[in-house]
Coordinates of C-alpha atoms in Angstrom, one line a residue:
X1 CA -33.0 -8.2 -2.1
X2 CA -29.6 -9.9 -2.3
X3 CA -29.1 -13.6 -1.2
X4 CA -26.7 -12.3 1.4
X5 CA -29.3 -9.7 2.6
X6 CA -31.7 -12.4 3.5
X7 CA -29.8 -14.3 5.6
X8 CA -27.5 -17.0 5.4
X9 CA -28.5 -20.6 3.4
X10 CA -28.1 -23.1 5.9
X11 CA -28.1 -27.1 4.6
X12 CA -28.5 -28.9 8.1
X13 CA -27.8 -32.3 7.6
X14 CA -28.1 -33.7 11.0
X15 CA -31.9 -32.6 10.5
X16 CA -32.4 -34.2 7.1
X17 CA -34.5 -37.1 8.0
X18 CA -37.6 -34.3 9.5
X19 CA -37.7 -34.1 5.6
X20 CA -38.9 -37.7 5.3
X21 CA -40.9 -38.1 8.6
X22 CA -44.2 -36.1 7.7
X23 CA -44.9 -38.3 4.4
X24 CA -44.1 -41.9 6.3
X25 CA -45.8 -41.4 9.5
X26 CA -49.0 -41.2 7.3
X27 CA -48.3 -43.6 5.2
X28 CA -47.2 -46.2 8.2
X29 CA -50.6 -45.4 10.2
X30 CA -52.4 -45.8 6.8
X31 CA -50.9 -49.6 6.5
X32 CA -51.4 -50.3 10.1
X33 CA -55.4 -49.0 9.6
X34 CA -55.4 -51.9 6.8
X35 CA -55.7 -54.5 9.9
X36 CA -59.6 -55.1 11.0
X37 CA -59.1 -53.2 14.0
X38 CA -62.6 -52.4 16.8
X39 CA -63.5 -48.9 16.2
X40 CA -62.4 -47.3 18.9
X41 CA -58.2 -48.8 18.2
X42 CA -58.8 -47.5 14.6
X43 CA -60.0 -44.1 15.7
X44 CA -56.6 -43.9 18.4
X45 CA -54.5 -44.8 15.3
X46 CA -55.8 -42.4 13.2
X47 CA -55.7 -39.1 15.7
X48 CA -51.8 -40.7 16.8
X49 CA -51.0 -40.7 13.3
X50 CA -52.2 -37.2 12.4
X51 CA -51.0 -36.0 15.6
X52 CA -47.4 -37.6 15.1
X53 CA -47.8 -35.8 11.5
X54 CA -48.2 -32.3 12.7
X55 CA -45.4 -32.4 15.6
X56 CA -42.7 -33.7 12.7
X57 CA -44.5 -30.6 10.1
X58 CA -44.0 -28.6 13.5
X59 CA -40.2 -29.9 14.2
X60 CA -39.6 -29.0 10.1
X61 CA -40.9 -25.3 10.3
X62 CA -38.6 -24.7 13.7
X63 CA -35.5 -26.1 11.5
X64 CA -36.1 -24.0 8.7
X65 CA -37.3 -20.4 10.7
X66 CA -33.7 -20.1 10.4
X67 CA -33.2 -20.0 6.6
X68 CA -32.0 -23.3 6.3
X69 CA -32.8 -25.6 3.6
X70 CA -33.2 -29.0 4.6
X71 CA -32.2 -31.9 2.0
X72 CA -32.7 -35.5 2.9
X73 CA -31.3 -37.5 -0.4
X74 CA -32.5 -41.1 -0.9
X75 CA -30.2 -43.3 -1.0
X76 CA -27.3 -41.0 -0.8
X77 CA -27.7 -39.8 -4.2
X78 CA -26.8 -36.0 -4.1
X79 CA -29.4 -33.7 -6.0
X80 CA -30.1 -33.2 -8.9
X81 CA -29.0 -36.8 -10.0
X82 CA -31.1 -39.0 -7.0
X83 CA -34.2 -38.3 -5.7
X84 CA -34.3 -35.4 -2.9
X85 CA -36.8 -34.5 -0.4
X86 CA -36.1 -30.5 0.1
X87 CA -38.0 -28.3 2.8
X88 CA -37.7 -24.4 3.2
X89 CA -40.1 -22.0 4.9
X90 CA -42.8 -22.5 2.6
X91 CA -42.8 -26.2 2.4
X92 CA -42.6 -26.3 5.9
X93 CA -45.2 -23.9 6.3
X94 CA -47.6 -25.3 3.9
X95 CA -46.8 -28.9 5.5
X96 CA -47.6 -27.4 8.8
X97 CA -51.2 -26.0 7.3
X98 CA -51.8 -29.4 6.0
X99 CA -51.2 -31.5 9.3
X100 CA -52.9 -28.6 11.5
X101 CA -56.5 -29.7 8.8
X102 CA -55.3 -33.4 9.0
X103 CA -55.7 -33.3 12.5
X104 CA -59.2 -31.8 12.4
X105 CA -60.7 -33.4 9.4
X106 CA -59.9 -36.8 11.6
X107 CA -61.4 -36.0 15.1
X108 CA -64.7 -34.7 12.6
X109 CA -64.7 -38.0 11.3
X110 CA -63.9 -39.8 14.9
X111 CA -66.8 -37.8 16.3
X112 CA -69.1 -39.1 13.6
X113 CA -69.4 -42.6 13.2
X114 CA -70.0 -43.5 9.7
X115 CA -70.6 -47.4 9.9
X116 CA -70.2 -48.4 5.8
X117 CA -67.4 -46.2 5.1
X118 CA -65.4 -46.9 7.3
X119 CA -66.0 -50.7 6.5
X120 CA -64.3 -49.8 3.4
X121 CA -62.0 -48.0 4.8
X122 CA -62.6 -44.9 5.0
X123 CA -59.7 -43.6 8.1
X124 CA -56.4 -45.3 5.9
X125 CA -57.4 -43.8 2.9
X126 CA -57.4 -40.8 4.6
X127 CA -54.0 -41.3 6.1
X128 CA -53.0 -42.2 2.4
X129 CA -54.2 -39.0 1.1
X130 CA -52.4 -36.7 3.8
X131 CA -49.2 -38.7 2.8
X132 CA -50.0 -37.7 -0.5
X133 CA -50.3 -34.0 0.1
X134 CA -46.9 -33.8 2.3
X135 CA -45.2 -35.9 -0.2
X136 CA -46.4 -32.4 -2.7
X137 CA -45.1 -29.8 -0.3
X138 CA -41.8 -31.7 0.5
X139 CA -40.7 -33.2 -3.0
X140 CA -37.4 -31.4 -4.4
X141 CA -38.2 -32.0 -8.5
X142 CA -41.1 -31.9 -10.5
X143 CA -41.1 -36.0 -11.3
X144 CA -42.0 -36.8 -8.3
X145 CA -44.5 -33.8 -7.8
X146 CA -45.9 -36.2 -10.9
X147 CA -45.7 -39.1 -8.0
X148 CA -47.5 -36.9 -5.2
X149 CA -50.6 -36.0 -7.2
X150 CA -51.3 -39.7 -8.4
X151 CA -50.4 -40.6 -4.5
X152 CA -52.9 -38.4 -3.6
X153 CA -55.5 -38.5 -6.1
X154 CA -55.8 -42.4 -6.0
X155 CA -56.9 -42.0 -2.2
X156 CA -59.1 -39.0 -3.1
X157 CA -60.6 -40.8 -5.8
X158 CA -61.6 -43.7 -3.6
X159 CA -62.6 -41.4 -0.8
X160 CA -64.8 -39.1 -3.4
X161 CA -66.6 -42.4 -5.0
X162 CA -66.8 -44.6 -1.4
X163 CA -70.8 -45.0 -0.3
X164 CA -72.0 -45.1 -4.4
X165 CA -74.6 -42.8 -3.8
X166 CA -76.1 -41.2 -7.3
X167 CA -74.6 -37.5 -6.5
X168 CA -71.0 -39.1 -5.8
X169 CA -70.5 -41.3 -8.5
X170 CA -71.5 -38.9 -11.1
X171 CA -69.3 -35.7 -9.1
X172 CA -66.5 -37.8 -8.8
X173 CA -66.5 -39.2 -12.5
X174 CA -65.9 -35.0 -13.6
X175 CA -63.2 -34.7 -10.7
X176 CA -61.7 -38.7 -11.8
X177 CA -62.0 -36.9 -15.8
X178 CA -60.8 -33.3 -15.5
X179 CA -57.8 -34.8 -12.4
X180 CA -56.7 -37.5 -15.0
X181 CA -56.2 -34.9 -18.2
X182 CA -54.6 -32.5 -15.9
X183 CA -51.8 -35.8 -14.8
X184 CA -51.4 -36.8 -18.4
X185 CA -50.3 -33.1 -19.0
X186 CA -48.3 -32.9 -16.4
X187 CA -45.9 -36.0 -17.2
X188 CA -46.1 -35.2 -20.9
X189 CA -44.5 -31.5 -19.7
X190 CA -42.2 -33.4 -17.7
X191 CA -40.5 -34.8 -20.4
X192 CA -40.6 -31.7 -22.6
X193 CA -38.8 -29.7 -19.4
X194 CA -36.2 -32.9 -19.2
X195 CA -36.1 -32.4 -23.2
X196 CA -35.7 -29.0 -23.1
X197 CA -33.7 -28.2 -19.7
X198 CA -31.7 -31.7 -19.0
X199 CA -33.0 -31.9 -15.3
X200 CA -36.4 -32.1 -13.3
X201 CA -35.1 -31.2 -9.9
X202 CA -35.9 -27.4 -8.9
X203 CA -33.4 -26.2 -8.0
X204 CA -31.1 -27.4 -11.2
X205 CA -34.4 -26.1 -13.2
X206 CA -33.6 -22.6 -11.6
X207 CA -29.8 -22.9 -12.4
X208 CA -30.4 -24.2 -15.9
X209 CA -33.1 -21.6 -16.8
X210 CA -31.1 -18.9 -15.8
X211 CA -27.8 -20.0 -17.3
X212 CA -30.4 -19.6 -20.7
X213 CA -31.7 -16.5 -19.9
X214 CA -35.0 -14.9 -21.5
X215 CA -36.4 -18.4 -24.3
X216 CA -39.4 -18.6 -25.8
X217 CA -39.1 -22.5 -25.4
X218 CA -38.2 -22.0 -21.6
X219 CA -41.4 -19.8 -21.1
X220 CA -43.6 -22.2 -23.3
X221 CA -42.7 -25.0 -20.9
X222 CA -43.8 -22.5 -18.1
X223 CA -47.3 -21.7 -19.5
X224 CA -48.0 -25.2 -19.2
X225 CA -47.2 -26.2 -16.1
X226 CA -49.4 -23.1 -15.4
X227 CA -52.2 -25.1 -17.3
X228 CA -51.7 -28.1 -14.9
X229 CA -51.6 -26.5 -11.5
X230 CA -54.1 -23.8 -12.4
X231 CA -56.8 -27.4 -12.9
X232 CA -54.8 -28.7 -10.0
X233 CA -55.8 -25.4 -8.2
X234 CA -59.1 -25.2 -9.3
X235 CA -58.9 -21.5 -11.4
X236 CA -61.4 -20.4 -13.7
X237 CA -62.2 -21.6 -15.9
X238 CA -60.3 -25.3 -15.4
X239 CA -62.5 -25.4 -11.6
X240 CA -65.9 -25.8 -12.9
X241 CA -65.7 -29.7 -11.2
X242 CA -65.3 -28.2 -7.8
X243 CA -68.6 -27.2 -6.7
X244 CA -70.1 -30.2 -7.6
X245 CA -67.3 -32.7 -6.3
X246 CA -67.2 -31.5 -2.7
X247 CA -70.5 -31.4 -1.1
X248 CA -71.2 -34.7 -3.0
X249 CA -68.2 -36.0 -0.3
X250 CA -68.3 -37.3 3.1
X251 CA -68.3 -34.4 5.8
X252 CA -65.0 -34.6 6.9
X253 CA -63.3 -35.9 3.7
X254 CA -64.8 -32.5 2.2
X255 CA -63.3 -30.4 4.7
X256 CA -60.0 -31.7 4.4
X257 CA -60.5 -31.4 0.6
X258 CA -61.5 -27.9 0.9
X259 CA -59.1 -26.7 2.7
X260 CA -56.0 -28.2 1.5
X261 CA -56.2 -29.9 -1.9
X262 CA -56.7 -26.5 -4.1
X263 CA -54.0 -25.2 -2.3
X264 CA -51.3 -27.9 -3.3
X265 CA -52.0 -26.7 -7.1
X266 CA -51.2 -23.2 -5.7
X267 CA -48.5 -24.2 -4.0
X268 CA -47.1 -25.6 -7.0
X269 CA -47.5 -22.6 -9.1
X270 CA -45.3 -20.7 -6.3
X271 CA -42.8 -22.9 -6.0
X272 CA -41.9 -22.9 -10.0
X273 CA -43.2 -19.2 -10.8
X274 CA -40.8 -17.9 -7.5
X275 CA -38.2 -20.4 -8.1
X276 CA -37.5 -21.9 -11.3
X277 CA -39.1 -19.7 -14.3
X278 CA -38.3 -16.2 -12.8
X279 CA -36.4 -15.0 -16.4
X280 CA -39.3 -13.5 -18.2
X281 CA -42.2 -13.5 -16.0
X282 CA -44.2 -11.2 -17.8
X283 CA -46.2 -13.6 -19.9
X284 CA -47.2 -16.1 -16.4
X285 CA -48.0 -12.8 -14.2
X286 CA -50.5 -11.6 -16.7
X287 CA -52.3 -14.8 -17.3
X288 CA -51.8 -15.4 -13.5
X289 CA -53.9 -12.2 -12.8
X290 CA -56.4 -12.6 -15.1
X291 CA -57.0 -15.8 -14.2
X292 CA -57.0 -14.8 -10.3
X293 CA -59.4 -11.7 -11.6
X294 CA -62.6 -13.9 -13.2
X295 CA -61.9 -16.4 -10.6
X296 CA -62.3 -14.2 -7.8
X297 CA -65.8 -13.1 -9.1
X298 CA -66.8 -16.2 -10.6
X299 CA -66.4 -18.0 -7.0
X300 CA -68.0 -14.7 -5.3
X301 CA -71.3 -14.9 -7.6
X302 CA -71.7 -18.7 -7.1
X303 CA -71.7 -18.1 -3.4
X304 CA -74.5 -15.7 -3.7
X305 CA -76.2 -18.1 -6.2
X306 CA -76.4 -20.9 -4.0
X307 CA -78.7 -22.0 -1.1
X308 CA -77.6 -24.9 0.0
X309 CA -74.3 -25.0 3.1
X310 CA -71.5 -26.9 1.0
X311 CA -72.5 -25.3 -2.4
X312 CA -72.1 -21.6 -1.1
X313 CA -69.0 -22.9 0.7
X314 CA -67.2 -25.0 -2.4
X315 CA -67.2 -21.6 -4.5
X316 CA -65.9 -19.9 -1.8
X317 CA -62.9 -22.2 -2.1
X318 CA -62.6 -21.1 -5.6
X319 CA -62.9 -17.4 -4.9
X320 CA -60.1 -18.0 -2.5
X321 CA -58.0 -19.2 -4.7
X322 CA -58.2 -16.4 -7.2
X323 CA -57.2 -14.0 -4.2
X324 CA -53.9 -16.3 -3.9
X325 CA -53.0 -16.2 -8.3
X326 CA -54.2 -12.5 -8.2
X327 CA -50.8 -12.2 -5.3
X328 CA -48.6 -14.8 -7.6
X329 CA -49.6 -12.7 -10.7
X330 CA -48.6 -9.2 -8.9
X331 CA -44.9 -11.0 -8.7
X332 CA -43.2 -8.2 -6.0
X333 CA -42.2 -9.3 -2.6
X334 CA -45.2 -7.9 -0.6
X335 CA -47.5 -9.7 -2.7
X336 CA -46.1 -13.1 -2.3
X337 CA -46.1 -11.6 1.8
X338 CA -49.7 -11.1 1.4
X339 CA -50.4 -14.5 -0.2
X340 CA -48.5 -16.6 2.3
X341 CA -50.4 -15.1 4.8
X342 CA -53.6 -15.4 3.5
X343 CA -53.0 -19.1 2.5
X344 CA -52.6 -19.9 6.5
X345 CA -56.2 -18.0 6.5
X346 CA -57.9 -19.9 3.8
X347 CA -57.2 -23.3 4.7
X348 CA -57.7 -22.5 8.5
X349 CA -60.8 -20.5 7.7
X350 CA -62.5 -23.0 5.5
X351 CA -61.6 -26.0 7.6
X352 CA -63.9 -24.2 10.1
X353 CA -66.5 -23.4 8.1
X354 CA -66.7 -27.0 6.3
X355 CA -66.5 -28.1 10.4
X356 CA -69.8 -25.4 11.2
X357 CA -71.7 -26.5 7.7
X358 CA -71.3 -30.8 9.2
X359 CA -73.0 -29.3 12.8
X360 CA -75.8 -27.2 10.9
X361 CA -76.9 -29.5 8.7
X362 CA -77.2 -32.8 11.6
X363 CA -78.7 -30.5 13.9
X364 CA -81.3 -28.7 11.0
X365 CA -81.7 -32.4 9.0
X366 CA -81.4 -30.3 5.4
X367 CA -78.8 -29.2 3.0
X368 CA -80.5 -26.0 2.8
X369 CA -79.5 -23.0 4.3
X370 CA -83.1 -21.7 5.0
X371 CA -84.0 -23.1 8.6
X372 CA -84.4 -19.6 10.4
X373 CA -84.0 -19.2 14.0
X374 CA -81.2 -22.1 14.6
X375 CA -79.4 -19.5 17.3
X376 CA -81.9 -20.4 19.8
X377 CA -80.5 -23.3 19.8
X378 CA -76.7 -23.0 18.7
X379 CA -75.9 -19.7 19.6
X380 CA -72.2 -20.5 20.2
X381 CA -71.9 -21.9 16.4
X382 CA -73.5 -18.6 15.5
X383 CA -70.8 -16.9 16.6
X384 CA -68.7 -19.2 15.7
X385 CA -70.2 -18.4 11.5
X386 CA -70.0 -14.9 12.2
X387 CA -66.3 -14.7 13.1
X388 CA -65.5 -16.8 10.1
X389 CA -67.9 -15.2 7.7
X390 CA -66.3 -11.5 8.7
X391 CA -62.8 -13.6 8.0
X392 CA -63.9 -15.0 4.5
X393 CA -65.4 -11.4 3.2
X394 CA -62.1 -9.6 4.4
X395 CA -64.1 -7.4 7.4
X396 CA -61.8 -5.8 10.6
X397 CA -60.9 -7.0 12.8
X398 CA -60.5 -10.3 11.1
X399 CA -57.0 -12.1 9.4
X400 CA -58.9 -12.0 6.5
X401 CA -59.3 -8.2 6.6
X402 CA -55.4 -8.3 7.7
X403 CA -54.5 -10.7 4.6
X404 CA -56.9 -9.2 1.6
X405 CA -55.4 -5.5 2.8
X406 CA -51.9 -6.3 2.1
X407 CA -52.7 -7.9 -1.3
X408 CA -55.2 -5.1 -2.3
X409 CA -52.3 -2.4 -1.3
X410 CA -49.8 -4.6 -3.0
X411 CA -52.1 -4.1 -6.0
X412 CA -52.4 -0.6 -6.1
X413 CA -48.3 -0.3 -5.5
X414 CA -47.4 -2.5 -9.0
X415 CA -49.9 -0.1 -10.3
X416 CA -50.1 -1.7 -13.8
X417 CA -53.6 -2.1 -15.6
X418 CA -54.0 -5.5 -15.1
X419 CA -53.3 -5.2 -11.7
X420 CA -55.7 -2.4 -11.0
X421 CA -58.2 -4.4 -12.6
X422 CA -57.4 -7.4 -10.3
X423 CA -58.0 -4.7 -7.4
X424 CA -61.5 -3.7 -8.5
X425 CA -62.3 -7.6 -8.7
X426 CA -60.8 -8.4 -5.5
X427 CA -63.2 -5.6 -3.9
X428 CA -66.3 -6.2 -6.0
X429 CA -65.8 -10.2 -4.8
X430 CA -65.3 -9.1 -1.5
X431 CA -69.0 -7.2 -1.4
X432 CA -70.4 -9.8 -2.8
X433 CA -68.8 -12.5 -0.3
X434 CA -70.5 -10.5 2.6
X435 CA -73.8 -10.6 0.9
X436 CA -73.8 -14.1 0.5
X437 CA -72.7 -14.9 4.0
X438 CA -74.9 -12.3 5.7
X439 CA -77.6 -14.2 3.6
X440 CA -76.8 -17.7 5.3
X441 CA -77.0 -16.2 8.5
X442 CA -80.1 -14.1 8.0
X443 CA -81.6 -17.5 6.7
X444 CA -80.0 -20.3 9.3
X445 CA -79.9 -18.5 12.3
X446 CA -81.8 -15.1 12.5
X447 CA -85.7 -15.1 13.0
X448 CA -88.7 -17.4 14.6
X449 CA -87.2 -21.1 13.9
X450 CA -90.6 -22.7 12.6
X451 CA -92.2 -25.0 15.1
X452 CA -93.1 -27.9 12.3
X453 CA -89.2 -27.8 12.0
X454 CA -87.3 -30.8 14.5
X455 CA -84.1 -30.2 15.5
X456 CA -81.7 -33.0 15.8
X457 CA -79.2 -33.5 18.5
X458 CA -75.2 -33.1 17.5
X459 CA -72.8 -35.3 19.6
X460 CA -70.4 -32.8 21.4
X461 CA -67.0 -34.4 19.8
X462 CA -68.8 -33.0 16.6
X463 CA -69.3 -29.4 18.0
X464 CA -65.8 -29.6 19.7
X465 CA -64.2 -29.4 16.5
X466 CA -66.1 -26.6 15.0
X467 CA -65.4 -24.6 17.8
X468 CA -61.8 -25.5 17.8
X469 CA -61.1 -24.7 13.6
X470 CA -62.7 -21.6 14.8
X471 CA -60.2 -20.8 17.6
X472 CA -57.6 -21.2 15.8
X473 CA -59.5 -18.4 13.1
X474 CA -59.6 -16.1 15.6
X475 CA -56.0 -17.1 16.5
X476 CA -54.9 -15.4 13.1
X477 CA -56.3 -12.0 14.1
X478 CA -54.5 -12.6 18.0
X479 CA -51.2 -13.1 16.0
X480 CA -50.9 -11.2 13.1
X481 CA -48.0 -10.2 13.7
X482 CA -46.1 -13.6 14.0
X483 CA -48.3 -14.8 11.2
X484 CA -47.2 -11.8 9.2
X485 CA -43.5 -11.9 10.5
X486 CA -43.1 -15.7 8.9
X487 CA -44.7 -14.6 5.9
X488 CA -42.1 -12.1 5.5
X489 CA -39.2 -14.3 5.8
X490 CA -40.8 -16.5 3.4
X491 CA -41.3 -14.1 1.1
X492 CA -38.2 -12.9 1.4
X493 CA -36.6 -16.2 0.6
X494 CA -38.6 -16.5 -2.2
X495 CA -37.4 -13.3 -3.7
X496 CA -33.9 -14.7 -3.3
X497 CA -34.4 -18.2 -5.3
X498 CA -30.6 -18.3 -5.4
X499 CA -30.6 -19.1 -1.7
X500 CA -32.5 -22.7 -2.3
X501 CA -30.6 -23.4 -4.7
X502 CA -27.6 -23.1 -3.0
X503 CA -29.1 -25.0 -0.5
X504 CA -30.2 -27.8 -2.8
X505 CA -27.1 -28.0 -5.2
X506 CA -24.3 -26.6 -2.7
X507 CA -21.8 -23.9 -3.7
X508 CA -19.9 -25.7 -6.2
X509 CA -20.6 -26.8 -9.6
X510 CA -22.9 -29.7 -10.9
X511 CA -20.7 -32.8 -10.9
X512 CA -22.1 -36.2 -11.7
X513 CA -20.7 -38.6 -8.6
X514 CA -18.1 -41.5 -9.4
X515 CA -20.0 -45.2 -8.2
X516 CA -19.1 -46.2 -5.0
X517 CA -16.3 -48.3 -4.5
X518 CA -15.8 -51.7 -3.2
X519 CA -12.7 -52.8 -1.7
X520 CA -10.9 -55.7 -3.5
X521 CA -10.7 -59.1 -2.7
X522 CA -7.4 -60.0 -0.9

């Protein structure tokens, strides 16, 4: 599809500074949270600052639904020579994702008071690590993508070490370990991209590797920033920290982690794999689908492995992100159409089910997944499982069904070897996700519930927000067709990488700008 096909590339100016309000809202609330404020003020911050978040993510996806890029330059230094805060349809979408799990990982942990974390604080970090994450989604160069993982690790690394139990220290010294290596590849690739390219901003990347055409140095550089967002992302095998890491977490940190933090390394793999290195993809689209392949199966037969809630759940994480390189590997536009929509599933889908797991294991007092006969008693988070465990597996009528469909028939229609191979995976994984959820329910919910067994009470706030992830689940199926519609467009402009690079740079060519004037003294 030509540029002009998709639209035309807009560069709204007026709208610039939406670019920059999703990262400092965040980060302000974070500072304020610093103060020692009562409880209940900390807890009002936290929601208004989330809240604020999502309706500037919101304001960002209405100004791009357009096509138009949005650039907000810091200190009025053009791109690519200043630094440049860029959003199109997929930033904005995946800012939008983020906020919408911000918003819910915060009201879990308003409804569940947590005395000694939150003496350490426990609700700025938080707001430090969803500054982090936008700051990913809405940074215009690969630099300062460097910048936006350490923002967001630091706060991750506190939040996955805060409480020093046994489990967390030694889970979050593999995710501090294997998160470190990835960083100090990823600045060492900087400079050999600045070395070998001139420029770290994207869309000067995308001019600059297409003025060179097909290079075996180009596409070196490529495999390995594949290397560091493929750990970022958790593929096999560079995920083996993630099973571990997130049940070892607080409740509502781990959802938010779950959801959204594999899904920035993804992000990241779309953004230069559809943008910057599109001259000889072949290389990147095979390793991407054999990656996405054993990842798919390796995430599908630790699910079925596992008996305990946030075990079986953490490897469904990684088997969702193989479905999303297996789409990146496939390359054609319906592909990236499937994967954009089924990254809106993922992260809503496991945000619910990380939500479900907090309210199972309070009201059953165990890890364990074998408490039989808990609908009795929650019958409404029963169905609230099933809906999302018929979503995860890829059943109808579900947005998962709607999601792994496209990406199964985008499969078959490249048609090559490797991609019928990723098929068979992403069917086998699929059979065996069902197994391993229909064992979870059969063993948490179905039969006599013992009578030696308590059950504990769950406060309501707690419940509320499982049920409301899980609305917004059963939203996806309601409207597929919007959900599909945007990831169209998105694909579409992602097909067309000339278009955000037009936005980014401007029609004319690179020219470094003369120092500002100062008027002379009379």
């Amino acid at each position: 599809m030509s540029a002009e096909a998709a639209g035309p590339v807009l560069s709204w100016a007026p709208l610039a500074w939406l670019t920059l309000a999703p990262i400092l809202t965040p980060l302000g609330f974070g500072l304020l949270l610093l103060w020692a404020w009562p409880r209940r003020v900390q807890v009002g911050l936290a929601l208004a600052g989330t809240l604020a978040t999502l309706a500037f993510a919101a304001g960002l996806l209405w100004a791009t639904s357009g096509g138009a890029v949005l650039v907000g330059a810091l200190g009025g230094w053009p791109a690519p020579f200043g630094i440049v805060m860029t959003a199109d349809r997929l930033s904005a979408w995946m800012s939008v994702l983020a906020a919408v799990s911000a918003v819910l990982a915060t009201w879990q942990a308003a409804a569940d008071p947590d005395p000694v974390r939150e003496k350490h604080h426990l609700f700025p970090l938080m707001q430090f690590l969803f500054a982090g994450v936008q700051l990913s989604f809405l940074t215009g160069d690969l630099f300062n993508l460097f910048v936006a993982f350490e923002v967001m690790l630091v706060a991750s690394y506190a939040l996955a070490v805060l409480g020093s139990t046994r489990e967390q220290l030694r889970e979050g010294f593999r995710y501090i370990v294997m998160n470190l290596a990835a960083s100090a590849l990823l600045v060492v690739t900087c400079g050999l991209t600045y070395g070998v390219l001139g420029t770290l901003n994207f869309a000067h990347l995308a001019q600059r590797s297409a003025e060179l055409g097909p290079n075996a140095t180009v596409t070196s550089v490529g495999v390995l920033l594949l290397v560091v967002f493929a750990a970022k992302g958790a593929l096999f095998p560079l995920g083996f920290w993630l099973p571990g890491t997130y049940p070892a977490l607080p409740p509502a940190v781990g959802t938010f982690f779950a959801a959204v933090l594999t899904k920035v390394g993804i992000y990241a793999l779309i953004r230069v794999f559809t943008t910057v290195f599109t001259q000889e993809p072949g290389l990147t689209s095979a390793l991407l689908l054999g990656l996405g392949s054993v990842t798919m199966l390796y995430g599908a037969f630790g699910m079925a492995s596992q008996r305990e809630w946030r075990r079986i759940l953490s490897f469904a994480v990684v088997s969702s992100v193989g479905y999303l390189a297996f789409g990146l590997g496939l390359g054609t536009p319906e592909a990236v159409r499937a994967s954009v929509a089924y990254l809106a599933v993922s992260v809503l889908v496991t945000t619910a089910l990380f939500a479900i797991a907090t309210v199972a294991e309070r009201a059953s007092g165990t890890r364990l997944v074998r408490a039989r006969g808990m609908i009795d008693f929650l019958p409404l988070l029963a169905g609230c499982f099933l809906l999302c465990a018929l979503t995860v597996a890829g059943l109808p009528p579900s947005g998962g069904f709607l999601a792994k469909y496209a990406l199964v028939r985008a499969g078959l229609g490249q048609g090559s070897a490797l991609a019928l191979v990723a098929v068979g995976s992403a069917l086998l994984s699929s059979l065996i996700t069902l197994y391993a959820m229909l064992n979870v329910w059969r063993g948490f919910f179905w039969g006599k519930h013992p009578t030696w067994m308590p059950v504990y009470r769950v406060p309501r706030p707690l419940r509320v927000a499982a049920y409301a992830a899980t609305a917004l689940v059963a939203g996806l199926t309601l409207f597929a067709g919007p959900l599909f519609a945007q990831a169209e467009a998105t694909a579409a402009e992602l097909s067309t990488p000339e278009r955000y690079i037009r936005g980014v740079l401007g029609d004319g060519p690179v020219v470094i700008p003369l120092p500002p004037t100062t008027p002379e003294a009379p």
